[in-house]
Coordinates of C-alpha atoms in Angstrom, one line a residue:
M1 CA 128.9 47.2 109.7
L2 CA 127.3 49.2 107.0
Y3 CA 123.8 48.2 108.2
L4 CA 124.7 49.6 111.6
F5 CA 125.9 52.8 110.2
L6 CA 122.9 53.3 108.1
N7 CA 120.5 52.4 110.9
F8 CA 122.5 55.0 113.2
K9 CA 122.2 57.7 110.5
S10 CA 118.5 57.0 110.0
V11 CA 117.8 57.4 113.8
I12 CA 120.0 60.6 114.1
C13 CA 118.6 62.2 111.1
S14 CA 114.9 61.5 112.1
K15 CA 115.3 63.4 115.4
L16 CA 116.6 66.8 114.2
S17 CA 115.7 68.7 117.4
S18 CA 118.9 70.7 117.7
S19 CA 121.6 72.3 115.5
L20 CA 124.1 69.7 116.8
L21 CA 121.9 66.8 115.6
L22 CA 121.5 68.5 112.3
Q23 CA 125.3 68.9 111.9
L24 CA 125.8 65.3 112.9
C25 CA 123.1 64.2 110.4
L26 CA 124.9 66.3 107.5
W27 CA 128.2 64.6 108.6
L28 CA 126.8 61.2 108.4
V29 CA 125.1 62.0 105.1
T30 CA 128.5 63.0 103.7
I31 CA 130.2 59.8 105.1
E32 CA 127.5 57.7 103.4
A33 CA 128.0 59.6 100.2
L34 CA 131.8 58.5 100.3
L35 CA 130.8 55.0 100.8
Y36 CA 129.0 54.6 97.5
E37 CA 130.1 54.9 94.0
D38 CA 129.0 57.8 91.8
E39 CA 125.9 57.3 89.8
K40 CA 125.4 57.5 86.2
C41 CA 123.5 60.6 85.1
G42 CA 121.4 61.3 82.1
P43 CA 122.2 63.8 79.3
N44 CA 123.0 67.4 80.3
S45 CA 123.4 66.4 84.0
H46 CA 126.3 65.2 86.3
F47 CA 126.7 63.5 89.6
V48 CA 127.4 65.5 92.8
R49 CA 128.2 64.2 96.3
C50 CA 126.9 67.4 98.0
G51 CA 124.5 69.5 95.9
S52 CA 121.5 71.5 96.5
L53 CA 118.1 69.8 96.9
C54 CA 116.5 72.6 94.8
Q55 CA 117.0 72.8 91.0
K56 CA 115.1 75.1 88.6
K57 CA 112.3 73.6 86.8
C58 CA 110.3 74.5 83.6
N59 CA 107.3 75.2 85.6
E60 CA 109.2 76.8 88.5
P61 CA 112.1 78.7 87.0
E62 CA 112.7 80.8 90.1
L63 CA 113.9 78.9 93.2
Q64 CA 111.8 79.4 96.3
N65 CA 113.3 79.0 99.8
C66 CA 115.5 76.0 99.8
P67 CA 116.9 74.4 102.8
R68 CA 120.7 74.1 103.0
I69 CA 120.9 70.3 103.0
C70 CA 123.6 68.0 101.3
F71 CA 121.9 66.1 98.5
R72 CA 123.8 63.1 96.7
G73 CA 122.7 62.5 93.2
C74 CA 122.4 63.9 89.7
I75 CA 121.8 67.6 89.0
C76 CA 121.5 69.5 85.7
D77 CA 124.7 71.0 84.0
Q78 CA 125.1 74.8 84.1
G79 CA 122.4 76.4 81.8
Y80 CA 120.0 73.5 82.0
I81 CA 116.7 73.0 84.1
L82 CA 114.4 70.2 84.9
D83 CA 111.4 69.4 82.6
D84 CA 108.2 67.7 83.7
Q85 CA 110.0 64.2 83.3
E86 CA 112.8 65.4 85.3
K87 CA 115.1 65.5 82.3
C88 CA 117.7 68.4 82.0
I89 CA 116.8 70.6 79.0
K90 CA 117.6 74.2 77.9
P91 CA 115.1 76.8 79.4
E92 CA 114.1 77.8 76.0
E93 CA 113.0 74.1 75.2
C94 CA 110.5 74.2 78.0
P95 CA 107.0 73.5 76.8
A96 CA 104.4 76.5 76.9
P97 CA 102.8 76.9 80.2
R98 CA 100.0 74.4 80.5
L99 CA 96.2 75.6 80.4
A100 CA 95.6 72.6 82.6
R101 CA 94.6 75.0 85.4
A102 CA 91.3 75.9 83.7
A103 CA 90.7 72.4 82.5
Q104 CA 91.2 71.0 86.0
G105 CA 89.3 73.8 87.6
K106 CA 92.4 74.9 89.4
K107 CA 92.2 78.5 90.2
C108 CA 94.7 79.8 92.7
N109 CA 94.3 82.7 95.2
R110 CA 96.1 85.9 95.4
N111 CA 99.8 85.6 95.8
E112 CA 99.7 82.0 94.8
H113 CA 100.7 80.1 91.6
Y114 CA 99.6 76.6 90.3
T115 CA 102.2 73.9 89.8
T116 CA 102.0 70.4 88.8
C117 CA 104.7 69.2 91.4
G118 CA 104.8 71.3 94.5
T119 CA 106.9 71.1 97.5
A120 CA 105.9 69.4 100.5
C121 CA 107.7 71.9 102.7
E122 CA 106.0 75.3 101.7
P123 CA 107.3 78.1 103.7
T124 CA 104.9 79.2 106.3
C125 CA 104.5 82.0 108.9
G126 CA 105.6 79.5 111.6
K127 CA 108.3 78.0 109.6
P128 CA 109.7 80.2 106.9
L129 CA 112.8 78.1 106.3
P130 CA 112.0 74.3 106.9
D131 CA 115.2 72.7 108.5
L132 CA 114.9 69.5 106.6
C133 CA 112.7 68.7 103.6
T134 CA 111.9 65.7 101.4
M135 CA 111.9 65.9 97.8
E136 CA 108.2 64.6 97.8
C137 CA 106.0 66.0 94.8
V138 CA 102.8 67.4 95.9
P139 CA 100.7 67.0 92.6
D140 CA 98.5 69.8 91.2
V141 CA 98.6 72.4 93.9
C142 CA 98.5 76.1 94.5
Q143 CA 101.6 77.4 96.4
C144 CA 102.7 80.8 97.6
N145 CA 104.6 83.0 95.1
P146 CA 108.3 83.7 96.0
G147 CA 108.6 86.1 98.9
F148 CA 105.2 84.9 100.3
F149 CA 104.4 82.6 103.3
R150 CA 101.3 80.3 104.0
H151 CA 99.5 81.9 106.9
A152 CA 96.8 79.5 108.6
T153 CA 93.9 81.7 107.8
K154 CA 95.1 84.7 105.6
G155 CA 96.5 82.6 102.7
C156 CA 99.7 83.7 101.3
V157 CA 101.1 86.8 102.9
R158 CA 104.4 88.8 103.1
Q159 CA 106.5 88.0 106.1
S160 CA 105.4 91.2 107.7
E161 CA 101.9 90.2 107.7
C162 CA 102.6 86.9 109.6

């Protein structure tokens, strides 16, 4: 029975072509979360059944556009952020910004910043707020600064320039 439920959820959530299907997907994810026990979390973190996919990180302390999708798992306690090893630490314990950019030859364009773990769902002119985004890490990438959107030919621009 559980297999049928998970398979049904997988099919519905992979075909998010309407807001009704998105709502159904979120409902199914919530039910799935209720079927499983709480996970054990590391220091300075706690388990949530429905939290935000986006957490502040040492190398990205300002949250960018984040889809409102229910995430089941461990998140940092209040006053803590993720370090490069995905451990929750106080912001003042973050290592100094790496000079890896110069060593790796990474130079970002105007309105971009370098990150060791970027989002696979960067806001674009065509899709400023992705409906659904994986937690996939895109390593060593330049991404648009907060408030800017990726344009196919112009790089990172304000929404008014899209």
